[in-house]
DNA sequence: CAGGATCCCGACCGATACTG
DNA sequence: CAGTATCGGTCGGGATCCTG
């Protein structure tokens, strides 16, 4: 009954993280949770994101089948983004993580501060 | 009724991702889900991780208060790691994501393949 | 308005060598 | 056994300029 090796390849778990686990992806998905939204509107909604990262993230999500891209031929062009059913199926998990964050992030920050203040002590100084 | 800006700072959600969202963190947490485990054993369990990344990841998790580090003075030294209650409280969310992965990752891969094969077309082929 | 193309810096991370 | 320290390559990602 030896415990199996945990490999990146074997563990489908890390594959999701591969999808969601970066600074912007989750925020981008989150911006679409209420429905269709345009490119420029997302830029404004997601504070601090660059146009490059937004485009890149949306492309990745479109490739993964989580996001639908709808181009409306017009001048100026209109491009709408929305979650696919697959993308929406990911929302509950993300909301659960978000709940955890809301409930426990304070503890994490406390822990960090405690840890960091401990780190400062050289050996016996700090008088 | 304007939708609020989604900011990295304001959205505690991304803070969790900040914790979990990298190549190794989730695998390391996952390696502790059954209880206490030693450093060397983790190295063996988590395929492909370097000692540097394991150490770094464990330190980060310890700082975040998710992991407990127990040093047993001995020769050779024994260092045991385990999840704190806070760390364990994160497991359900992670398992849910994992479930999603198991159930939907095939769709993601299909979507990727379809997307990539479409990309190849120079302009008008594929009748 | 919705991007594509470039430049560039810093963070991530693997490999290697050394230590208590 | 359980790390620390350092070097170096890769890549994420921001800033800027350009286009249909």
GROMACS .gro file of C-alpha atoms (C1' of nucleotides) in nm:
model
  294
    1UNK     CA    1   0.000   0.000   0.000
    2UNK     CA    2   0.275   0.242  -0.090
    3UNK     CA    3   0.161   0.594  -0.169
    4UNK     CA    4   0.189   0.670  -0.538
    5UNK     CA    5   0.413   0.931  -0.686
    6UNK     CA    6   0.243   1.264  -0.745
    7UNK     CA    7   0.336   1.374  -1.089
    8UNK     CA    8   0.238   1.682  -1.280
    9UNK     CA    9   0.148   1.464  -1.574
   10UNK     CA   10  -0.058   1.212  -1.382
   11UNK     CA   11  -0.240   1.452  -1.156
   12UNK     CA   12  -0.523   1.613  -1.345
   13UNK     CA   13  -0.548   1.850  -1.056
   14UNK     CA   14  -0.247   2.050  -1.159
   15UNK     CA   15  -0.389   2.074  -1.508
   16UNK     CA   16  -0.672   2.290  -1.382
   17UNK     CA   17  -0.430   2.501  -1.194
   18UNK     CA   18  -0.245   2.529  -1.521
   19UNK     CA   19  -0.563   2.686  -1.652
   20UNK     CA   20  -0.657   2.902  -1.362
   21UNK     CA   21  -0.331   2.949  -1.181
   22UNK     CA   22  -0.202   3.281  -1.286
   23UNK     CA   23  -0.241   3.637  -1.187
   24UNK     CA   24  -0.507   3.733  -1.439
   25UNK     CA   25  -0.700   3.430  -1.561
   26UNK     CA   26  -0.926   3.405  -1.262
   27UNK     CA   27  -1.002   3.775  -1.264
   28UNK     CA   28  -1.087   3.759  -1.633
   29UNK     CA   29  -1.325   3.467  -1.581
   30UNK     CA   30  -1.470   3.648  -1.286
   31UNK     CA   31  -1.538   3.952  -1.504
   32UNK     CA   32  -1.760   3.739  -1.726
   33UNK     CA   33  -1.961   3.568  -1.457
   34UNK     CA   34  -2.258   3.798  -1.508
   35UNK     CA   35  -2.268   3.750  -1.882
   36UNK     CA   36  -2.138   3.900  -2.201
   37UNK     CA   37  -1.886   4.177  -2.176
   38UNK     CA   38  -1.682   4.374  -2.427
   39UNK     CA   39  -1.306   4.394  -2.449
   40UNK     CA   40  -1.279   4.757  -2.347
   41UNK     CA   41  -1.520   4.711  -2.060
   42UNK     CA   42  -1.305   4.431  -1.925
   43UNK     CA   43  -0.998   4.650  -1.946
   44UNK     CA   44  -1.178   4.901  -1.728
   45UNK     CA   45  -1.322   4.644  -1.489
   46UNK     CA   46  -0.999   4.458  -1.423
   47UNK     CA   47  -0.778   4.705  -1.252
   48UNK     CA   48  -0.415   4.696  -1.345
   49UNK     CA   49  -0.433   4.455  -1.637
   50UNK     CA   50  -0.245   4.546  -1.950
   51UNK     CA   51  -0.395   4.510  -2.294
   52UNK     CA   52  -0.138   4.249  -2.376
   53UNK     CA   53  -0.223   4.034  -2.078
   54UNK     CA   54  -0.597   4.069  -2.134
   55UNK     CA   55  -0.568   3.966  -2.496
   56UNK     CA   56  -0.332   3.683  -2.414
   57UNK     CA   57  -0.547   3.556  -2.130
   58UNK     CA   58  -0.866   3.568  -2.337
   59UNK     CA   59  -0.698   3.380  -2.617
   60UNK     CA   60  -0.579   3.110  -2.384
   61UNK     CA   61  -0.926   3.076  -2.235
   62UNK     CA   62  -1.083   3.065  -2.579
   63UNK     CA   63  -0.841   2.792  -2.677
   64UNK     CA   64  -0.931   2.600  -2.364
   65UNK     CA   65  -1.296   2.625  -2.456
   66UNK     CA   66  -1.389   2.824  -2.147
   67UNK     CA   67  -1.464   3.147  -2.325
   68UNK     CA   68  -1.663   3.234  -2.634
   69UNK     CA   69  -1.552   3.519  -2.858
   70UNK     CA   70  -1.810   3.694  -3.070
   71UNK     CA   71  -1.697   3.945  -3.330
   72UNK     CA   72  -1.961   4.184  -3.454
   73UNK     CA   73  -1.858   4.342  -3.785
   74UNK     CA   74  -1.896   4.712  -3.733
   75UNK     CA   75  -1.704   5.033  -3.740
   76UNK     CA   76  -1.561   5.063  -3.487
   77UNK     CA   77  -1.544   4.687  -3.426
   78UNK     CA   78  -1.731   4.524  -3.140
   79UNK     CA   79  -1.596   4.210  -2.978
   80UNK     CA   80  -1.794   4.042  -2.706
   81UNK     CA   81  -1.675   3.777  -2.469
   82UNK     CA   82  -1.874   3.535  -2.258
   83UNK     CA   83  -1.828   3.212  -2.070
   84UNK     CA   84  -1.911   2.888  -2.247
   85UNK     CA   85  -2.107   2.622  -2.056
   86UNK     CA   86  -1.772   2.464  -1.983
   87UNK     CA   87  -1.644   2.791  -1.847
   88UNK     CA   88  -1.954   2.834  -1.636
   89UNK     CA   89  -1.912   2.487  -1.494
   90UNK     CA   90  -1.590   2.610  -1.340
   91UNK     CA   91  -1.758   2.894  -1.155
   92UNK     CA   92  -1.876   2.697  -0.850
   93UNK     CA   93  -1.523   2.580  -0.775
   94UNK     CA   94  -1.391   2.928  -0.815
   95UNK     CA   95  -1.661   3.069  -0.593
   96UNK     CA   96  -1.573   2.813  -0.329
   97UNK     CA   97  -1.211   2.922  -0.337
   98UNK     CA   98  -1.329   3.277  -0.315
   99UNK     CA   99  -1.536   3.191  -0.010
  100UNK     CA  100  -1.233   3.036   0.149
  101UNK     CA  101  -1.038   3.350   0.077
  102UNK     CA  102  -1.300   3.570   0.233
  103UNK     CA  103  -1.316   3.355   0.544
  104UNK     CA  104  -0.951   3.279   0.595
  105UNK     CA  105  -0.735   3.535   0.427
  106UNK     CA  106  -0.708   3.740   0.743
  107UNK     CA  107  -0.550   3.441   0.914
  108UNK     CA  108  -0.302   3.407   0.632
  109UNK     CA  109  -0.200   3.769   0.663
  110UNK     CA  110  -0.165   3.741   1.039
  111UNK     CA  111   0.052   3.437   0.995
  112UNK     CA  112   0.271   3.621   0.749
  113UNK     CA  113   0.321   3.914   0.980
  114UNK     CA  114   0.404   3.690   1.272
  115UNK     CA  115   0.644   3.493   1.057
  116UNK     CA  116   0.815   3.801   0.921
  117UNK     CA  117   0.861   3.966   1.258
  118UNK     CA  118   1.019   3.647   1.385
  119UNK     CA  119   1.257   3.643   1.091
  120UNK     CA  120   1.407   3.980   1.185
  121UNK     CA  121   1.580   3.861   1.500
  122UNK     CA  122   1.949   3.812   1.415
  123UNK     CA  123   2.015   3.597   1.721
  124UNK     CA  124   1.968   3.791   2.040
  125UNK     CA  125   1.964   4.156   1.943
  126UNK     CA  126   1.655   4.365   1.883
  127UNK     CA  127   1.659   4.556   2.208
  128UNK     CA  128  -2.604   4.982  -1.052
  129UNK     CA  129  -2.264   5.009  -1.213
  130UNK     CA  130  -2.051   4.698  -1.186
  131UNK     CA  131  -1.756   4.759  -0.958
  132UNK     CA  132  -1.397   4.745  -1.069
  133UNK     CA  133  -1.231   4.413  -1.011
  134UNK     CA  134  -0.901   4.493  -0.856
  135UNK     CA  135  -0.625   4.262  -0.746
  136UNK     CA  136  -0.610   4.446  -0.420
  137UNK     CA  137  -0.983   4.448  -0.352
  138UNK     CA  138  -1.063   4.098  -0.467
  139UNK     CA  139  -0.955   3.858  -0.198
  140UNK     CA  140  -1.014   3.589  -0.451
  141UNK     CA  141  -0.693   3.651  -0.636
  142UNK     CA  142  -0.509   3.643  -0.307
  143UNK     CA  143  -0.588   3.276  -0.268
  144UNK     CA  144  -0.476   3.214  -0.618
  145UNK     CA  145  -0.161   3.395  -0.519
  146UNK     CA  146  -0.120   3.120  -0.261
  147UNK     CA  147  -0.216   2.821  -0.466
  148UNK     CA  148  -0.155   2.938  -0.818
  149UNK     CA  149   0.180   2.806  -0.915
  150UNK     CA  150   0.327   2.494  -1.056
  151UNK     CA  151   0.421   2.328  -0.728
  152UNK     CA  152   0.223   2.466  -0.436
  153UNK     CA  153  -0.086   2.261  -0.496
  154UNK     CA  154   0.112   1.943  -0.543
  155UNK     CA  155   0.297   2.006  -0.221
  156UNK     CA  156  -0.025   2.060  -0.028
  157UNK     CA  157  -0.167   1.754  -0.192
  158UNK     CA  158   0.131   1.550  -0.073
  159UNK     CA  159   0.039   1.633   0.285
  160UNK     CA  160  -0.329   1.561   0.267
  161UNK     CA  161  -0.289   1.223   0.435
  162UNK     CA  162  -0.087   1.359   0.724
  163UNK     CA  163   0.271   1.417   0.830
  164UNK     CA  164   0.541   1.360   0.577
  165UNK     CA  165   0.916   1.410   0.576
  166UNK     CA  166   1.113   1.630   0.343
  167UNK     CA  167   1.287   1.351   0.157
  168UNK     CA  168   0.967   1.157   0.118
  169UNK     CA  169   0.804   1.458  -0.044
  170UNK     CA  170   1.093   1.489  -0.283
  171UNK     CA  171   1.028   1.134  -0.391
  172UNK     CA  172   0.652   1.168  -0.403
  173UNK     CA  173   0.640   1.484  -0.609
  174UNK     CA  174   0.781   1.391  -0.942
  175UNK     CA  175   1.004   1.646  -1.107
  176UNK     CA  176   1.032   1.893  -0.822
  177UNK     CA  177   1.375   2.027  -0.740
  178UNK     CA  178   1.501   2.058  -0.387
  179UNK     CA  179   1.511   2.431  -0.429
  180UNK     CA  180   1.148   2.455  -0.531
  181UNK     CA  181   1.034   2.217  -0.259
  182UNK     CA  182   1.214   2.415   0.010
  183UNK     CA  183   1.093   2.744  -0.129
  184UNK     CA  184   0.735   2.627  -0.160
  185UNK     CA  185   0.729   2.481   0.190
  186UNK     CA  186   0.868   2.802   0.333
  187UNK     CA  187   0.606   3.007   0.159
  188UNK     CA  188   0.331   2.779   0.286
  189UNK     CA  189   0.473   2.787   0.636
  190UNK     CA  190   0.477   3.165   0.622
  191UNK     CA  191   0.116   3.163   0.506
  192UNK     CA  192   0.025   2.946   0.803
  193UNK     CA  193  -0.092   2.656   0.591
  194UNK     CA  194   0.188   2.420   0.681
  195UNK     CA  195   0.349   2.322   1.008
  196UNK     CA  196   0.719   2.243   1.023
  197UNK     CA  197   0.845   2.017   1.295
  198UNK     CA  198   1.219   1.974   1.343
  199UNK     CA  199   1.327   1.672   1.542
  200UNK     CA  200   1.680   1.716   1.672
  201UNK     CA  201   1.860   1.404   1.564
  202UNK     CA  202   2.152   1.285   1.360
  203UNK     CA  203   2.073   1.277   1.079
  204UNK     CA  204   1.809   1.549   1.118
  205UNK     CA  205   1.442   1.473   1.078
  206UNK     CA  206   1.203   1.739   0.957
  207UNK     CA  207   0.836   1.664   0.933
  208UNK     CA  208   0.574   1.866   0.754
  209UNK     CA  209   0.199   1.864   0.795
  210UNK     CA  210  -0.101   2.078   0.716
  211UNK     CA  211  -0.224   2.314   0.982
  212UNK     CA  212  -0.600   2.336   1.044
  213UNK     CA  213  -0.595   2.638   0.817
  214UNK     CA  214  -0.420   2.436   0.550
  215UNK     CA  215  -0.668   2.154   0.588
  216UNK     CA  216  -0.955   2.396   0.551
  217UNK     CA  217  -0.834   2.461   0.202
  218UNK     CA  218  -0.851   2.096   0.101
  219UNK     CA  219  -1.223   2.083   0.014
  220UNK     CA  220  -1.187   2.366  -0.234
  221UNK     CA  221  -0.886   2.203  -0.387
  222UNK     CA  222  -1.065   1.870  -0.412
  223UNK     CA  223  -1.354   2.039  -0.584
  224UNK     CA  224  -1.122   2.187  -0.842
  225UNK     CA  225  -0.968   1.846  -0.881
  226UNK     CA  226  -1.310   1.696  -0.940
  227UNK     CA  227  -1.377   1.954  -1.205
  228UNK     CA  228  -1.049   1.866  -1.368
  229UNK     CA  229  -1.131   1.497  -1.372
  230UNK     CA  230  -1.472   1.560  -1.522
  231UNK     CA  231  -1.390   1.830  -1.773
  232UNK     CA  232  -1.028   1.822  -1.864
  233UNK     CA  233  -1.093   1.602  -2.164
  234UNK     CA  234  -1.319   1.873  -2.304
  235UNK     CA  235  -1.048   2.128  -2.252
  236UNK     CA  236  -0.799   1.917  -2.442
  237UNK     CA  237  -1.045   1.858  -2.724
  238UNK     CA  238  -1.106   2.228  -2.747
  239UNK     CA  239  -0.735   2.293  -2.764
  240UNK     CA  240  -0.682   2.048  -3.043
  241UNK     CA  241  -0.972   2.186  -3.241
  242UNK     CA  242  -0.846   2.538  -3.186
  243UNK     CA  243  -0.492   2.453  -3.287
  244UNK     CA  244  -0.591   2.270  -3.603
  245UNK     CA  245  -0.803   2.566  -3.702
  246UNK     CA  246  -0.510   2.798  -3.651
  247UNK     CA  247  -0.310   2.621  -3.920
  248UNK     CA  248  -0.534   2.728  -4.207
  249UNK     CA  249  -0.356   2.993  -4.414
  250UNK     CA  250  -0.668   3.170  -4.542
  251UNK     CA  251  -0.932   2.978  -4.729
  252UNK     CA  252  -0.854   2.610  -4.721
  253UNK     CA  253  -1.053   2.340  -4.540
  254UNK     CA  254  -1.371   2.331  -4.747
  255DC     C1'  255  -1.249   4.996  -3.044
  256DA     C1'  256  -0.990   4.582  -3.039
  257DG     C1'  257  -0.599   4.418  -3.091
  258DG     C1'  258  -0.075   4.294  -3.307
  259DA     C1'  259   0.441   4.366  -3.265
  260DT     C1'  260   0.855   4.495  -2.986
  261DC     C1'  261   1.153   4.594  -2.624
  262DC     C1'  262   1.300   4.481  -2.190
  263DC     C1'  263   1.330   4.376  -1.697
  264DG     C1'  264   1.250   4.090  -1.320
  265DA     C1'  265   1.071   3.658  -1.134
  266DC     C1'  266   1.061   3.167  -1.172
  267DC     C1'  267   1.300   2.774  -1.172
  268DG     C1'  268   1.651   2.404  -1.282
  269DA     C1'  269   2.143   2.260  -1.201
  270DT     C1'  270   2.525   2.249  -0.931
  271DA     C1'  271   2.817   2.291  -0.528
  272DC     C1'  272   2.854   2.324  -0.032
  273DT     C1'  273   2.704   2.260   0.496
  274DG     C1'  274   2.549   2.109   0.981
  275DC     C1'  275   1.900   1.392   0.581
  276DA     C1'  276   1.762   1.848   0.511
  277DG     C1'  277   1.868   2.204   0.372
  278DT     C1'  278   2.161   2.702   0.190
  279DA     C1'  279   2.398   2.972  -0.182
  280DT     C1'  280   2.485   3.093  -0.641
  281DC     C1'  281   2.470   3.104  -1.150
  282DG     C1'  282   2.217   3.128  -1.555
  283DG     C1'  283   1.840   3.035  -1.889
  284DT     C1'  284   1.359   3.089  -1.979
  285DC     C1'  285   0.949   3.329  -1.968
  286DG     C1'  286   0.575   3.608  -1.767
  287DG     C1'  287   0.427   4.040  -1.811
  288DG     C1'  288   0.448   4.573  -1.827
  289DA     C1'  289   0.523   4.983  -2.146
  290DT     C1'  290   0.508   5.164  -2.580
  291DC     C1'  291   0.409   5.212  -3.063
  292DC     C1'  292   0.134   5.074  -3.461
  293DT     C1'  293  -0.302   4.905  -3.742
  294DG     C1'  294  -0.771   4.773  -3.948
   0.00000   0.00000   0.00000
